[in-house]
Coordinates of N, CA and C in Angstrom, one line a residue:
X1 N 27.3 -41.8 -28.9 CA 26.4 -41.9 -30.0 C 25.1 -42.4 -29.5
X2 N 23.8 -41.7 -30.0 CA 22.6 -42.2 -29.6 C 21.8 -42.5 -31.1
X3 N 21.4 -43.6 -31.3 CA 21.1 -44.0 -32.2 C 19.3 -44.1 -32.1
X4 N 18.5 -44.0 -32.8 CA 17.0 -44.3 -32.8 C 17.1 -45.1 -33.1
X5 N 15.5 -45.6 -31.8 CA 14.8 -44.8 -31.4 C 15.5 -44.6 -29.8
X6 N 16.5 -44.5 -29.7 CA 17.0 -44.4 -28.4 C 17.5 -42.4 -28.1
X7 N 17.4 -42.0 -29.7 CA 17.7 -40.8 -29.5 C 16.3 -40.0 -28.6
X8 N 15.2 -40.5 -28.7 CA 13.9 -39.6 -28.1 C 13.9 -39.7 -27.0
X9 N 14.6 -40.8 -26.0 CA 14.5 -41.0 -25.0 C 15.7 -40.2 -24.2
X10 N 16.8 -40.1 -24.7 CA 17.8 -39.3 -24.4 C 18.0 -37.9 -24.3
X11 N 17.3 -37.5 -25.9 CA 17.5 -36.5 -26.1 C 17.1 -34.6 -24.4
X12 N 16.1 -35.3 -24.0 CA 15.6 -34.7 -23.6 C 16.5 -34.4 -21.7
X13 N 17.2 -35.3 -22.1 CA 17.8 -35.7 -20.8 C 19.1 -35.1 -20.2
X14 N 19.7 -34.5 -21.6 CA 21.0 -34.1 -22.2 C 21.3 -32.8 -22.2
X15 N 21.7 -32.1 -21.4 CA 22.4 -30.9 -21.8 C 23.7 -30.4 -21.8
X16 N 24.2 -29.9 -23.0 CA 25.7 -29.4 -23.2 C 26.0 -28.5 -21.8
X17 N 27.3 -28.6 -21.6 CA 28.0 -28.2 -20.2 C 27.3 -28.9 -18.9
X18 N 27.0 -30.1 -18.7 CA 26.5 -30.3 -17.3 C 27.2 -32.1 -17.6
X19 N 27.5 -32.4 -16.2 CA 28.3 -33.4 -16.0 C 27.3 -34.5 -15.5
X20 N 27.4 -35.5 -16.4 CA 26.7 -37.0 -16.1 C 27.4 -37.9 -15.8
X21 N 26.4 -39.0 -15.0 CA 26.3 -40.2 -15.1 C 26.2 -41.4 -15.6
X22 N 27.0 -41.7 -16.6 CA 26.1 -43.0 -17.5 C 26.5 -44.0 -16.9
X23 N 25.4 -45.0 -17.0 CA 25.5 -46.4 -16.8 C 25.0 -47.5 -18.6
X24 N 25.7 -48.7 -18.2 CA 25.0 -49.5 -19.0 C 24.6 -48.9 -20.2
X25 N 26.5 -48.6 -21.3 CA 26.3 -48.0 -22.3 C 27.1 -48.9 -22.6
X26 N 27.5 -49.1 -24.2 CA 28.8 -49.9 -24.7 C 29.7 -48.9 -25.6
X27 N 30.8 -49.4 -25.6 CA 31.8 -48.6 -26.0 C 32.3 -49.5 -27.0
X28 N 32.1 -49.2 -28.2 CA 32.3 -49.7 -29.9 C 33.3 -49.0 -30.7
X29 N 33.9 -49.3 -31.5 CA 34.5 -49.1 -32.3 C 33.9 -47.7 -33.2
X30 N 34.5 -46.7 -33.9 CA 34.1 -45.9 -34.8 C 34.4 -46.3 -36.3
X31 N 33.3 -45.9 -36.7 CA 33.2 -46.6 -38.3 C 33.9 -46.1 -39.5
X32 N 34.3 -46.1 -40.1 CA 35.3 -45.0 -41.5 C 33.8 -44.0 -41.5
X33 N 32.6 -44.9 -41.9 CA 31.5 -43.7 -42.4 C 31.3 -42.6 -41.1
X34 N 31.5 -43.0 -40.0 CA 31.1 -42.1 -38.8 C 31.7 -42.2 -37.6
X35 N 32.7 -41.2 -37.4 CA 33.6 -40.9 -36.6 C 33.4 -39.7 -36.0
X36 N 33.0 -39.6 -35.2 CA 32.7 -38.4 -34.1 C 33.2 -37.7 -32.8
X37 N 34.0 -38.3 -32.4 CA 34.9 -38.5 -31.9 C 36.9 -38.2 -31.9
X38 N 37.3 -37.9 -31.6 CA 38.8 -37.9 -31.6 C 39.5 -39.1 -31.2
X39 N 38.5 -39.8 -31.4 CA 39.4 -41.3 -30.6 C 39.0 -43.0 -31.5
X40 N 39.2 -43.8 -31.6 CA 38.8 -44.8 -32.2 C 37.9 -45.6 -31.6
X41 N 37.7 -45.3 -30.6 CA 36.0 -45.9 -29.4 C 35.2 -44.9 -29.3
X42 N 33.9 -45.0 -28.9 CA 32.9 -43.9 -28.5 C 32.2 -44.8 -27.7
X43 N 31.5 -44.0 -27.0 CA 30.4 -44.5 -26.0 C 29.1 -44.7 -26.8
X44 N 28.5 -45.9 -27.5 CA 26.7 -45.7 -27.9 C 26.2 -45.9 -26.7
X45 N 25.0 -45.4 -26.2 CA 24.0 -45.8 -25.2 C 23.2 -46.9 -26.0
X46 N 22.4 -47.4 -25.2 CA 21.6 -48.3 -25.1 C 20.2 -48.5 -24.9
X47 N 19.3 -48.7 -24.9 CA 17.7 -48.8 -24.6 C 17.8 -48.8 -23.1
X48 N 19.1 -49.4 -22.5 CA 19.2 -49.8 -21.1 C 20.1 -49.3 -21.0
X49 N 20.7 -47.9 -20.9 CA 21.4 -46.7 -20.3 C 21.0 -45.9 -19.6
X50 N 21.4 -45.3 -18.9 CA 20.7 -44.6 -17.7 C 21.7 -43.1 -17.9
X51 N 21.1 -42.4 -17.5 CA 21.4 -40.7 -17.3 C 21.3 -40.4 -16.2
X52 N 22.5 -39.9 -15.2 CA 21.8 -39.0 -14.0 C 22.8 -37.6 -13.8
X53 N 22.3 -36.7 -13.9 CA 23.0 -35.6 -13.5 C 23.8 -35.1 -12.3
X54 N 24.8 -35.1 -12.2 CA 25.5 -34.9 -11.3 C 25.4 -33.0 -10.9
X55 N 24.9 -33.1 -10.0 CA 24.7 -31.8 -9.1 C 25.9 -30.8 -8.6
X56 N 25.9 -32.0 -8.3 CA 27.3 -31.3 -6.9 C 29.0 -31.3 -7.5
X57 N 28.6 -31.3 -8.7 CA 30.0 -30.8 -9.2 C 31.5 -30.4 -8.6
X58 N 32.8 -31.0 -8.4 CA 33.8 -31.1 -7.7 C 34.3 -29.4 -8.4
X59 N 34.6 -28.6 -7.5 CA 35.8 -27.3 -8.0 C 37.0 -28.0 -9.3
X60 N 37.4 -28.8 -8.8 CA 38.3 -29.4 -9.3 C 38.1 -30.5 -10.4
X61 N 36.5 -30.4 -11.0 CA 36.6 -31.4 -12.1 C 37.1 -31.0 -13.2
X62 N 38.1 -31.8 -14.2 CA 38.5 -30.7 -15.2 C 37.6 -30.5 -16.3
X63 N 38.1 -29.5 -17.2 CA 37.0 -28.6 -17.7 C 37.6 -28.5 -19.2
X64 N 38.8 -29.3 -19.2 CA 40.0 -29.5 -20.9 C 40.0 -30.8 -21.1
X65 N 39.9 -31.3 -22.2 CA 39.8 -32.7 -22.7 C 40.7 -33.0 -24.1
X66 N 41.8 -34.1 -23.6 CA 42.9 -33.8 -25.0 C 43.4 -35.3 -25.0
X67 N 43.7 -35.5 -26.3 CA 44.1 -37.0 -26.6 C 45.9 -36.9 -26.8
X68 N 46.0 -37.8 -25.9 CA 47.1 -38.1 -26.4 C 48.1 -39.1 -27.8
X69 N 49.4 -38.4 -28.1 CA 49.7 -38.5 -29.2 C 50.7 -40.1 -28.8
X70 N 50.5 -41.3 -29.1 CA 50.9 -42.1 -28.9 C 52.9 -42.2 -29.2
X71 N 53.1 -42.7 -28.4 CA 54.9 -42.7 -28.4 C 55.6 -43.0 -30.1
X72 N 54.9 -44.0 -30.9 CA 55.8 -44.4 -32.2 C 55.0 -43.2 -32.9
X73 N 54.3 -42.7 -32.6 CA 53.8 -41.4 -33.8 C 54.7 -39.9 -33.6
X74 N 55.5 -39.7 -32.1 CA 55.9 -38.8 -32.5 C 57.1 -38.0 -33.3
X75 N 57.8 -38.7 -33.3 CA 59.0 -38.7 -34.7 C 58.0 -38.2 -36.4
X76 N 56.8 -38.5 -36.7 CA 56.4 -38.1 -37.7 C 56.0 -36.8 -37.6
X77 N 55.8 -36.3 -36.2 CA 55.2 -35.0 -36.1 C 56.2 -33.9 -35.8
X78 N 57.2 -34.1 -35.9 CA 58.1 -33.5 -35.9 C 58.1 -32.2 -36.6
X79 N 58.2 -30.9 -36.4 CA 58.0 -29.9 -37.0 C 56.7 -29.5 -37.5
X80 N 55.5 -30.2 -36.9 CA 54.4 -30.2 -38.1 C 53.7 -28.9 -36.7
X81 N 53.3 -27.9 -37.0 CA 52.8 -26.9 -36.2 C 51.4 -27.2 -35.6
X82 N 50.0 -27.9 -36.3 CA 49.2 -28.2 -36.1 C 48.9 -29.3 -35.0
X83 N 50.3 -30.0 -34.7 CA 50.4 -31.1 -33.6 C 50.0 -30.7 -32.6
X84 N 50.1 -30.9 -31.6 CA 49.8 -30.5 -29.7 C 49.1 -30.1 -29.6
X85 N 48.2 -29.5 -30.7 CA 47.1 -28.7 -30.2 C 45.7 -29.1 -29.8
X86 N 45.2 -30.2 -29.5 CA 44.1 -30.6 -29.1 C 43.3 -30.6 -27.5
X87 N 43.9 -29.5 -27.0 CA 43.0 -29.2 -25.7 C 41.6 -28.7 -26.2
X88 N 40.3 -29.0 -25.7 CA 39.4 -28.5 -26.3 C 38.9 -27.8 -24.6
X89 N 38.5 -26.7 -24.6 CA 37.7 -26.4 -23.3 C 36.4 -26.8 -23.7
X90 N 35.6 -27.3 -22.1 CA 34.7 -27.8 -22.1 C 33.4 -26.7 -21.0
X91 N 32.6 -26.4 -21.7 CA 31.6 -25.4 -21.4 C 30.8 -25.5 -20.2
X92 N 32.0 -25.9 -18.7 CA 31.0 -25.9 -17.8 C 30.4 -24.8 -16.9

């Protein structure tokens, strides 16, 4: 999450499918109003976050991103067809 006025400085920095660097961001809690995420933490950056693009990209970096379904939850999902499905590919 990039919040203003920290989005102007980011923004420009950022492109979908390309693999970064962050430094010196904090990882907060997600709010009932704003959940963006599939997870109950997100990354906000900071005034004092840093961006650097990673170039040299590994063959092997993965390219699917999926949360896992925690042990006491799966007995409720039992039959439910919509479950397991959260691989998302990622547009590198």
């Amino acid at each position: 999450m990039i919040y203003p006025p920290c989005d102007k400085k980011f923004k420009p920095l950022i492109t979908k499918g390309k693999v970064y660097l962050l430094t010196y961001y904090r990882v907060k809690p997600c709010t009932k109003h704003y959940w963006p995420v599939d997870n109950k933490l997100a990354i906000t950056f900071t005034w004092w976050s840093t961006v650097e693009e990673c170039v040299d990209v590994p063959d092997n970096f993965a390219q699917y991103a999926y949360s896992l379904t925690s042990f006491n939850e799966l007995r409720s999902l039992v039959d439910r067809k919509d479950s397991f499905t959260g691989a998302t590919v990622l547009d590198l």
